[in-house]
Short mmCIF file of C-alpha atoms in Angstrom, two decimals:
data_model
loop_
_atom_site.label_atom_id
_atom_site.label_comp_id
_atom_site.label_asym_id
_atom_site.label_seq_id
_atom_site.Cartn_x
_atom_site.Cartn_y
_atom_site.Cartn_z
CA UNK A 178 0.00 0.00 0.00
CA UNK A 179 1.36 3.34 -0.99
CA UNK A 180 1.29 6.05 1.62
CA UNK A 181 1.47 9.70 0.72
CA UNK A 182 3.01 12.03 3.27
CA UNK A 183 1.18 15.23 4.04
CA UNK A 184 3.15 18.23 2.79
CA UNK A 185 4.78 20.23 5.53
CA UNK A 186 3.06 23.54 6.19
CA UNK A 187 4.80 26.52 4.69
CA UNK A 188 6.79 28.46 7.23
CA UNK A 189 5.27 31.76 8.14
CA UNK A 190 7.42 34.73 7.21
CA UNK A 191 9.31 36.33 10.06
CA UNK A 192 7.30 38.83 12.06
CA UNK A 193 9.80 41.58 11.35
CA UNK A 194 9.50 41.01 7.61
CA UNK A 195 5.70 41.20 7.78
CA UNK A 196 5.81 44.36 9.86
CA UNK A 197 8.31 46.05 7.57
CA UNK A 198 6.30 45.09 4.49
CA UNK A 199 3.15 46.56 6.01
CA UNK A 200 4.93 49.77 7.03
CA UNK A 201 6.52 50.25 3.61
CA UNK A 202 3.19 49.63 1.88
CA UNK A 203 1.31 52.12 4.06
CA UNK A 204 4.02 54.77 3.63
CA UNK A 205 4.05 54.39 -0.15
CA UNK A 206 0.26 54.69 -0.23
CA UNK A 207 0.35 57.78 1.97
CA UNK A 208 3.06 59.48 -0.08
CA UNK A 209 1.15 58.67 -3.26
CA UNK A 210 -2.05 60.04 -1.69
CA UNK A 211 -0.28 63.28 -0.75
CA UNK A 212 1.05 63.64 -4.30
CA UNK A 213 -2.43 63.01 -5.75
CA UNK A 214 -4.07 65.51 -3.37
CA UNK A 215 -1.39 68.07 -4.24
CA UNK A 216 -1.88 67.63 -8.00
CA UNK A 217 -5.69 67.74 -7.74
CA UNK A 218 -5.58 70.82 -5.48
CA UNK A 219 -3.22 72.71 -7.79
CA UNK A 220 -5.16 71.62 -10.86
CA UNK A 221 -8.50 72.74 -9.41
CA UNK A 222 -7.00 76.08 -8.40
CA UNK A 223 -5.61 76.54 -11.91
CA UNK A 224 -9.08 76.00 -13.36
CA UNK A 225 -10.44 78.68 -11.02
CA UNK A 226 -7.50 81.04 -11.55
CA UNK A 227 -5.72 80.61 -14.87
CA UNK A 228 -2.72 82.67 -13.72
CA UNK A 229 -2.06 80.50 -10.68
CA UNK A 230 0.35 78.09 -12.40
CA UNK A 231 2.08 80.64 -14.57
CA UNK A 232 5.88 80.59 -14.62
CA UNK A 233 5.99 83.11 -11.81
CA UNK A 234 3.27 81.25 -9.92
CA UNK A 235 5.21 77.98 -10.04
CA UNK A 236 8.37 79.79 -8.96
CA UNK A 237 6.53 81.32 -6.00
CA UNK A 238 5.16 77.91 -4.95
CA UNK A 239 8.63 76.39 -5.00
CA UNK A 240 10.21 79.35 -3.22
CA UNK A 241 7.59 79.19 -0.48
CA UNK A 242 8.31 75.49 0.05
CA UNK A 243 12.11 75.43 -0.01
CA UNK A 244 12.76 76.72 3.50
CA UNK A 245 10.19 74.43 5.11
CA UNK A 246 11.43 71.43 3.11
CA UNK A 247 15.00 71.99 4.27
CA UNK A 248 14.04 72.15 7.94
CA UNK A 249 11.65 69.20 7.50
CA UNK A 250 14.50 67.05 6.16
CA UNK A 251 16.48 67.61 9.35
CA UNK A 252 13.44 67.22 11.59
CA UNK A 253 12.46 63.96 9.88
CA UNK A 254 15.93 62.57 10.51
CA UNK A 255 15.52 63.24 14.24
CA UNK A 256 11.93 61.95 14.39
CA UNK A 257 13.01 58.70 12.72
CA UNK A 258 15.22 58.07 15.77
CA UNK A 259 12.14 58.46 18.03
CA UNK A 260 13.13 61.97 19.11
CA UNK A 261 12.12 65.50 18.16
CA UNK A 262 13.72 68.93 17.86
CA UNK A 263 11.43 71.80 18.86
CA UNK A 264 14.24 74.36 18.69
CA UNK A 265 14.51 74.44 14.86
CA UNK A 266 12.49 77.67 14.59
CA UNK A 267 14.74 79.46 17.07
CA UNK A 268 17.82 78.05 15.33
CA UNK A 269 16.57 79.31 11.98
CA UNK A 270 15.98 82.77 13.45
CA UNK A 271 19.35 83.19 15.17
CA UNK A 272 21.32 81.83 12.18
CA UNK A 273 19.45 84.10 9.77
CA UNK A 274 20.37 87.16 11.82
CA UNK A 275 23.96 85.95 12.32
CA UNK A 276 24.39 85.59 8.56
CA UNK A 277 22.80 89.00 7.98
CA UNK A 278 24.94 90.69 10.61
CA UNK A 279 28.05 89.20 9.02
CA UNK A 280 27.01 90.36 5.55
CA UNK A 281 26.08 93.81 6.85
CA UNK A 282 29.66 94.11 8.09
CA UNK A 283 30.99 93.43 4.58
CA UNK A 284 31.41 89.66 4.82
CA UNK A 285 31.46 87.23 1.90
CA UNK A 286 28.08 85.56 1.13
CA UNK A 287 29.56 82.06 0.89
CA UNK A 288 31.22 82.43 4.27
CA UNK A 289 27.95 83.81 5.69
CA UNK A 290 26.13 80.64 4.62
CA UNK A 291 28.87 78.46 6.11
CA UNK A 292 28.70 80.49 9.31
CA UNK A 293 24.95 79.88 9.56
CA UNK A 294 25.39 76.15 8.94
CA UNK A 295 28.19 75.91 11.53
CA UNK A 296 26.17 77.81 14.13
CA UNK A 297 23.16 75.59 13.50
CA UNK A 298 25.31 72.45 13.76
CA UNK A 299 26.76 73.74 17.04
CA UNK A 300 23.28 74.18 18.49
CA UNK A 301 22.45 70.70 17.22
CA UNK A 302 25.44 69.34 19.12
CA UNK A 303 24.10 70.87 22.34
CA UNK A 304 20.71 69.24 21.81
CA UNK A 305 22.26 65.94 20.81
CA UNK A 306 24.57 65.77 23.82
CA UNK A 307 21.78 66.56 26.26
CA UNK A 308 19.51 63.92 24.73
CA UNK A 309 22.07 61.18 24.06
CA UNK A 310 24.51 61.56 26.96
CA UNK A 311 22.27 63.27 29.49
CA UNK A 312 19.41 60.85 28.80
CA UNK A 313 16.95 63.72 29.08
CA UNK A 314 13.70 63.37 27.05
CA UNK A 315 14.05 65.13 23.71
CA UNK A 316 10.78 67.00 24.16
CA UNK A 317 12.05 68.55 27.40
CA UNK A 318 15.54 69.32 26.10
CA UNK A 319 14.50 70.98 22.85
CA UNK A 320 11.63 72.90 24.44
CA UNK A 321 14.19 74.32 26.86
CA UNK A 322 16.72 75.17 24.16
CA UNK A 323 13.93 76.72 22.09
CA UNK A 324 13.40 79.34 24.81
CA UNK A 325 17.10 79.69 25.61
CA UNK A 326 18.07 80.33 21.98
CA UNK A 327 15.14 82.69 21.52
CA UNK A 328 16.08 84.57 24.69
CA UNK A 329 19.74 84.89 23.71
CA UNK A 330 18.65 85.97 20.23
CA UNK A 331 16.38 88.67 21.67
CA UNK A 332 19.13 90.01 23.95
CA UNK A 333 21.73 90.00 21.15
CA UNK A 334 19.48 91.40 18.41
CA UNK A 335 17.40 93.76 20.52
CA UNK A 336 15.52 96.17 18.30
CA UNK A 337 17.95 95.78 15.40
CA UNK A 338 16.75 94.52 12.04
CA UNK A 339 18.50 93.29 8.92
CA UNK A 340 16.84 94.44 5.70
CA UNK A 341 17.54 93.84 2.02
CA UNK A 342 19.36 97.19 1.86
CA UNK A 343 21.96 95.79 4.27
CA UNK A 344 22.68 92.75 2.08
CA UNK A 345 24.74 92.31 -1.10
CA UNK A 346 22.57 92.27 -4.21
CA UNK A 347 24.07 88.97 -5.33
CA UNK A 348 22.93 87.30 -2.11
CA UNK A 349 19.34 88.46 -2.42
CA UNK A 350 19.35 87.56 -6.12
CA UNK A 351 20.04 83.96 -5.05
CA UNK A 352 16.77 84.01 -3.17
CA UNK A 353 14.69 85.12 -6.15
CA UNK A 354 16.32 84.08 -9.42
CA UNK A 355 16.48 80.67 -11.04
CA UNK A 356 16.36 78.65 -14.24
CA UNK A 357 13.01 79.48 -15.77
CA UNK A 358 10.29 78.51 -13.30
CA UNK A 359 12.72 76.62 -11.04
CA UNK A 360 14.48 78.87 -8.50
CA UNK A 361 18.06 78.26 -7.43
CA UNK A 362 16.88 77.66 -3.87
CA UNK A 363 14.66 74.80 -5.06
CA UNK A 364 17.58 73.21 -6.93
CA UNK A 365 19.77 73.47 -3.85
CA UNK A 366 17.03 72.01 -1.65
CA UNK A 367 16.47 69.14 -4.08
CA UNK A 368 20.19 68.33 -4.00
CA UNK A 369 20.18 68.30 -0.19
CA UNK A 370 17.06 66.09 -0.17
CA UNK A 371 18.55 63.51 -2.53
CA UNK A 372 21.87 63.44 -0.64
CA UNK A 373 20.21 63.05 2.77
CA UNK A 374 17.74 60.41 1.56
CA UNK A 375 20.56 58.45 -0.09
CA UNK A 376 22.51 58.54 3.17
CA UNK A 377 19.61 57.22 5.23
CA UNK A 378 18.83 54.38 2.84
CA UNK A 379 22.26 53.60 1.37
CA UNK A 380 24.65 53.68 4.33
CA UNK A 381 24.71 51.54 7.42
CA UNK A 382 24.95 54.52 9.75
CA UNK A 383 21.84 55.95 8.06
CA UNK A 384 19.91 52.68 8.35
CA UNK A 385 20.93 52.56 12.02
CA UNK A 386 18.68 55.58 12.59
CA UNK A 387 15.67 53.50 11.51
CA UNK A 388 16.75 50.59 13.70
CA UNK A 389 17.16 52.95 16.63
CA UNK A 390 13.71 54.41 16.12
CA UNK A 391 12.07 51.01 15.75
CA UNK A 392 13.52 49.65 19.01
CA UNK A 393 16.29 51.45 20.91
CA UNK A 394 16.87 48.41 23.14
CA UNK A 395 17.15 45.99 20.22
CA UNK A 396 19.42 48.43 18.34
CA UNK A 397 21.72 48.65 21.36
CA UNK A 398 21.87 44.86 21.62
CA UNK A 399 22.68 44.67 17.90
CA UNK A 400 25.71 46.88 18.41
CA UNK A 401 24.33 50.15 17.10
CA UNK A 402 26.17 53.11 18.71
CA UNK A 403 22.94 54.68 19.92
CA UNK A 404 24.36 57.86 21.44
CA UNK A 405 26.55 58.56 18.42
CA UNK A 406 23.65 58.09 16.01
CA UNK A 407 21.31 60.35 18.00
CA UNK A 408 24.02 63.00 18.12
CA UNK A 409 24.51 62.69 14.35
CA UNK A 410 20.79 63.18 13.73
CA UNK A 411 20.69 66.34 15.84
CA UNK A 412 23.80 67.77 14.21
CA UNK A 413 22.27 67.21 10.77
CA UNK A 414 19.00 68.78 11.90
CA UNK A 415 20.78 71.83 13.35
CA UNK A 416 22.99 72.26 10.28
CA UNK A 417 19.99 72.17 7.92
CA UNK A 418 18.09 74.62 10.13
CA UNK A 419 21.16 76.89 9.89
CA UNK A 420 21.25 76.54 6.10
CA UNK A 421 17.52 77.28 6.03
CA UNK A 422 18.20 80.41 8.12
CA UNK A 423 20.72 81.72 5.59
CA UNK A 424 18.40 80.93 2.68
CA UNK A 425 15.47 82.52 4.53
CA UNK A 426 17.51 85.71 4.68
CA UNK A 427 18.26 85.48 0.95
CA UNK A 428 14.61 84.79 0.17
CA UNK A 429 12.95 87.48 2.29
CA UNK A 430 15.82 89.91 2.84
CA UNK A 431 14.75 90.44 6.42
CA UNK A 432 15.72 89.12 9.86
CA UNK A 433 15.00 90.30 13.39
CA UNK A 434 14.51 88.86 16.87
CA UNK A 435 11.14 87.35 15.91
CA UNK A 436 12.30 85.45 12.83
CA UNK A 437 11.31 81.78 12.95
CA UNK A 438 8.88 82.13 15.85
CA UNK A 439 6.35 79.26 15.81
CA UNK A 440 8.08 77.62 12.83
CA UNK A 441 8.79 74.40 14.73
CA UNK A 442 5.09 73.45 14.88
CA UNK A 443 4.70 73.83 11.12
CA UNK A 444 7.80 71.69 10.59
CA UNK A 445 6.55 68.90 12.85
CA UNK A 446 3.19 68.98 11.05
CA UNK A 447 4.88 68.69 7.65
CA UNK A 448 6.98 65.74 8.80
CA UNK A 449 4.09 63.80 10.34
CA UNK A 450 1.69 64.57 7.47
CA UNK A 451 4.42 63.37 5.11
CA UNK A 452 4.37 59.90 6.65
CA UNK A 453 7.21 59.97 9.17
CA UNK A 454 5.83 58.16 12.22
CA UNK A 455 6.15 60.25 15.37
CA UNK A 456 6.94 57.02 17.25
CA UNK A 457 10.09 56.64 15.11
CA UNK A 458 11.52 53.93 12.92
CA UNK A 459 9.61 54.57 9.71
CA UNK A 460 9.07 57.19 7.06
CA UNK A 461 11.09 58.80 4.30
CA UNK A 462 12.60 62.19 3.69
CA UNK A 463 10.79 62.38 0.37
CA UNK A 464 7.50 61.98 2.24
CA UNK A 465 8.49 64.77 4.64
CA UNK A 466 9.31 67.00 1.65
CA UNK A 467 5.91 66.22 0.10
CA UNK A 468 4.23 67.09 3.40
CA UNK A 469 6.04 70.43 3.48
CA UNK A 470 5.12 71.14 -0.13
CA UNK A 471 1.47 70.31 0.60
CA UNK A 472 1.27 72.63 3.62
CA UNK A 473 2.92 75.56 1.85
CA UNK A 474 0.75 75.03 -1.23
CA UNK A 475 -2.38 75.23 0.93
CA UNK A 476 -1.14 78.62 2.14
CA UNK A 477 -0.98 79.78 -1.48
CA UNK A 478 -4.15 78.09 -2.75
CA UNK A 479 -6.65 79.38 -0.19
CA UNK A 480 -6.06 83.13 -0.79
CA UNK A 481 -6.01 82.46 -4.53
CA UNK A 482 -9.55 81.04 -4.48
CA UNK A 483 -10.82 83.70 -2.10
CA UNK A 484 -10.79 81.68 1.13
CA UNK A 485 -9.64 83.47 4.27
CA UNK A 486 -6.12 82.57 5.36
CA UNK A 487 -7.40 81.97 8.91
CA UNK A 488 -8.48 78.52 7.68
CA UNK A 489 -4.87 77.54 6.94
CA UNK A 490 -4.03 76.60 10.52
CA UNK A 491 -7.31 74.73 10.92
CA UNK A 492 -6.63 72.66 7.80
CA UNK A 493 -3.06 71.99 8.93
CA UNK A 494 -4.44 70.75 12.24
CA UNK A 495 -6.93 68.43 10.55
CA UNK A 496 -4.19 66.97 8.34
CA UNK A 497 -1.98 66.45 11.40
CA UNK A 498 -4.74 64.63 13.30
CA UNK A 499 -5.49 62.44 10.29
CA UNK A 500 -1.81 61.55 9.94
CA UNK A 501 -1.54 60.65 13.63
CA UNK A 502 -4.72 58.54 13.38
CA UNK A 503 -3.26 56.60 10.46
CA UNK A 504 -0.02 56.05 12.38
CA UNK A 505 -2.00 54.73 15.34
CA UNK A 506 -3.98 52.30 13.21
CA UNK A 507 -0.79 51.02 11.59
CA UNK A 508 0.92 50.65 14.99
CA UNK A 509 -1.99 48.58 16.31
CA UNK A 510 -1.94 46.44 13.16
CA UNK A 511 1.78 45.82 13.52
CA UNK A 512 1.41 44.97 17.21
CA UNK A 513 -1.16 42.31 16.31
CA UNK A 514 1.05 40.66 13.66
CA UNK A 515 3.04 38.42 16.06
CA UNK A 516 -0.18 37.07 17.59
CA UNK A 517 -1.67 36.48 14.14
CA UNK A 518 1.48 34.68 12.96
CA UNK A 519 1.57 32.54 16.09
CA UNK A 520 -2.08 31.57 15.67
CA UNK A 521 -1.50 30.64 12.02
CA UNK A 522 1.51 28.54 12.96
CA UNK A 523 -0.43 26.66 15.67
CA UNK A 524 -3.30 26.03 13.27
CA UNK A 525 -0.89 24.68 10.65
CA UNK A 526 0.73 22.32 13.15
CA UNK A 527 -2.64 20.98 14.36
CA UNK A 528 -3.92 20.44 10.83
#
């Protein structure tokens, strides 16, 4: 008598693989949804106002987004590690005035930009050391440095103000000119975005940031230098906030003690709306850039169609709540995966 053996049940994929697949799928869908919403919104506005997407209109949209995108890239890098930097607005303000003060004294524009980046990176080091070595919660640390930097800025700047008349014409031209409808600031921001995204996905130290955000304890056991990686993320965030400060000065030709006030909340909204989970470990810099572009486009679209700008903050808040709700649903789904896999494995063994 011939006996046929029952085929062995297929092994269930590792839980980590299932979780990562689900996360990647959700993030791709969200980024695609943001892109679709952006295209539909701009298209509908163009139908209502035929001059909205003129060459100058496109240039204005890109110029409005570049500063926020730059800061969002740095903020997303920190949020991926399960931390946050609430001092980016203050950093942008103090670096913008520092660059302007240097230029007002006859300094070279290139050195002024480097000075702003170095100052921002230095402030990032302070945040990173307090969070990584001091083991102080990032929310507490950066909320404190937000007020400290703003206070020092107010004392240093006082009632002084940097205006376009105090700046070299070549520097302000950088903030307005470009190649056709694409401003130079947008090209620079795109280069920074591609470089930073390539680092996070293509280098081990960049991928360590995701591992750290997913599970700090597991990352430490796997040999990831946790403190060093957190410090790196904060330095990058501070440096990009400093670069954004210099470009803000070139774009608007103005800096005073109030520059950048409240900017940190807009940046966090852009990052979370763009698909970077506030609990860390997932998201992409391209998604954060899309989130920033969406928020700044809303600011331009509403006045163009005759809607009061007071609705901008309300809409930003709704988008933020929706993004957090999606993150929560995904987190609960991921948490249930191990139990689902275990139940499937037991069922297969009993069959």
